[in-house]
Amino acid sequence: MTDQSSSAPTALTVTTTTDSREKAEALARGAVEARLAACAQVSGPVTSVYHWRSAVETAEEWQVVLKTTGGRYAALEAHLLAAHDYETPEVLATAVVGGSAAYLEWLETEVGTA
């Protein structure tokens, strides 16, 4: 694993969830086809426990983890919010603090810098 230098792209993982595998795959495919994410993994089902409208809810969901750059984050977030059917979807970005140089270069090439 190599640390990203100031000249390396700022890589992010962006996570969202939805209530079916088909919807998760559609979110993943749409973001990759639009070149807003270089790749995405769909996993699940996962059990989510959360507060919603003054109650504790439990739901089966599918998680989507997308890989992008800081320069493409705003467009990816807008895409996910527009494509998602939840009223308040999870869209969380986490900075990647290191990674293989070849992978990070590939990621930058696939999504560009906007």
GROMACS .gro file of C-alpha atoms in nm:
model
  114
    1MET     CA    1   0.000   0.000   0.000
    2THR     CA    2   0.134   0.341  -0.090
    3ASP     CA    3   0.034   0.673   0.055
    4GLN     CA    4  -0.129   0.921  -0.180
    5SER     CA    5   0.086   1.227  -0.237
    6SER     CA    6  -0.049   1.569  -0.324
    7SER     CA    7  -0.006   1.482  -0.694
    8ALA     CA    8  -0.207   1.160  -0.665
    9PRO     CA    9  -0.583   1.163  -0.714
   10THR     CA   10  -0.801   1.196  -0.407
   11ALA     CA   11  -0.983   0.864  -0.400
   12LEU     CA   12  -1.313   0.814  -0.220
   13THR     CA   13  -1.540   0.526  -0.142
   14VAL     CA   14  -1.905   0.625  -0.147
   15THR     CA   15  -2.165   0.406   0.023
   16THR     CA   16  -2.539   0.385  -0.022
   17THR     CA   17  -2.807   0.126   0.052
   18THR     CA   18  -3.139   0.031  -0.101
   19ASP     CA   19  -3.409  -0.228  -0.043
   20SER     CA   20  -3.343  -0.473  -0.328
   21ARG     CA   21  -3.055  -0.630  -0.516
   22GLU     CA   22  -3.199  -0.509  -0.847
   23LYS     CA   23  -3.212  -0.147  -0.729
   24ALA     CA   24  -2.859  -0.173  -0.588
   25GLU     CA   25  -2.727  -0.311  -0.916
   26ALA     CA   26  -2.907  -0.034  -1.109
   27LEU     CA   27  -2.751   0.234  -0.888
   28ALA     CA   28  -2.407   0.075  -0.934
   29ARG     CA   29  -2.442   0.032  -1.309
   30GLY     CA   30  -2.580   0.382  -1.365
   31ALA     CA   31  -2.290   0.545  -1.179
   32VAL     CA   32  -2.028   0.337  -1.360
   33GLU     CA   33  -2.188   0.389  -1.702
   34ALA     CA   34  -2.194   0.765  -1.639
   35ARG     CA   35  -1.823   0.748  -1.541
   36LEU     CA   36  -1.904   0.890  -1.200
   37ALA     CA   37  -1.752   0.581  -1.037
   38ALA     CA   38  -1.478   0.354  -1.169
   39CYS     CA   39  -1.640   0.050  -1.013
   40ALA     CA   40  -1.896  -0.051  -0.755
   41GLN     CA   41  -1.959  -0.354  -0.541
   42VAL     CA   42  -2.303  -0.468  -0.435
   43SER     CA   43  -2.328  -0.677  -0.119
   44GLY     CA   44  -2.610  -0.802   0.089
   45PRO     CA   45  -2.848  -0.853   0.218
   46VAL     CA   46  -2.749  -0.658   0.527
   47THR     CA   47  -2.971  -0.580   0.822
   48SER     CA   48  -3.006  -0.208   0.889
   49VAL     CA   49  -3.136  -0.076   1.220
   50TYR     CA   50  -3.210   0.298   1.226
   51HIS     CA   51  -3.428   0.576   1.364
   52TRP     CA   52  -3.696   0.692   1.120
   53ARG     CA   53  -3.991   0.917   1.207
   54SER     CA   54  -3.962   0.868   1.584
   55ALA     CA   55  -3.936   0.489   1.564
   56VAL     CA   56  -3.659   0.234   1.550
   57GLU     CA   57  -3.686   0.044   1.223
   58THR     CA   58  -3.520  -0.274   1.099
   59ALA     CA   59  -3.492  -0.346   0.728
   60GLU     CA   60  -3.314  -0.578   0.490
   61GLU     CA   61  -3.103  -0.375   0.250
   62TRP     CA   62  -2.834  -0.411  -0.015
   63GLN     CA   63  -2.519  -0.204   0.015
   64VAL     CA   64  -2.343  -0.038  -0.278
   65VAL     CA   65  -1.982   0.079  -0.239
   66LEU     CA   66  -1.862   0.297  -0.526
   67LYS     CA   67  -1.504   0.410  -0.599
   68THR     CA   68  -1.455   0.763  -0.729
   69THR     CA   69  -1.240   1.072  -0.696
   70GLY     CA   70  -1.294   1.390  -0.499
   71GLY     CA   71  -1.341   1.575  -0.827
   72ARG     CA   72  -1.633   1.352  -0.927
   73TYR     CA   73  -1.800   1.329  -0.587
   74ALA     CA   74  -2.054   1.611  -0.629
   75ALA     CA   75  -2.177   1.469  -0.961
   76LEU     CA   76  -2.193   1.116  -0.816
   77GLU     CA   77  -2.389   1.238  -0.513
   78ALA     CA   78  -2.634   1.426  -0.738
   79HIS     CA   79  -2.674   1.116  -0.957
   80LEU     CA   80  -2.741   0.889  -0.657
   81LEU     CA   81  -2.992   1.130  -0.504
   82ALA     CA   82  -3.179   1.163  -0.835
   83ALA     CA   83  -3.178   0.789  -0.908
   84HIS     CA   84  -3.261   0.670  -0.555
   85ASP     CA   85  -3.617   0.602  -0.445
   86TYR     CA   86  -3.559   0.661  -0.072
   87GLU     CA   87  -3.677   0.991   0.074
   88THR     CA   88  -3.345   1.034   0.256
   89PRO     CA   89  -3.092   0.792   0.107
   90GLU     CA   90  -2.760   0.718   0.268
   91VAL     CA   91  -2.479   0.876   0.067
   92LEU     CA   92  -2.155   0.870   0.265
   93ALA     CA   93  -1.810   0.946   0.127
   94THR     CA   94  -1.494   0.819   0.295
   95ALA     CA   95  -1.148   0.936   0.193
   96VAL     CA   96  -0.905   0.666   0.087
   97VAL     CA   97  -0.580   0.735   0.271
   98GLY     CA   98  -0.370   0.489   0.072
   99GLY     CA   99  -0.381   0.231  -0.202
  100SER     CA  100  -0.179   0.076  -0.478
  101ALA     CA  101  -0.052   0.336  -0.723
  102ALA     CA  102  -0.170   0.133  -1.023
  103TYR     CA  103  -0.525   0.103  -0.887
  104LEU     CA  104  -0.546   0.472  -0.799
  105GLU     CA  105  -0.421   0.565  -1.147
  106TRP     CA  106  -0.682   0.333  -1.302
  107LEU     CA  107  -0.955   0.492  -1.091
  108GLU     CA  108  -0.850   0.842  -1.199
  109THR     CA  109  -0.841   0.737  -1.565
  110GLU     CA  110  -1.189   0.582  -1.551
  111VAL     CA  111  -1.369   0.878  -1.393
  112GLY     CA  112  -1.149   1.170  -1.496
  113THR     CA  113  -1.137   1.482  -1.287
  114ALA     CA  114  -1.460   1.653  -1.399
   0.00000   0.00000   0.00000
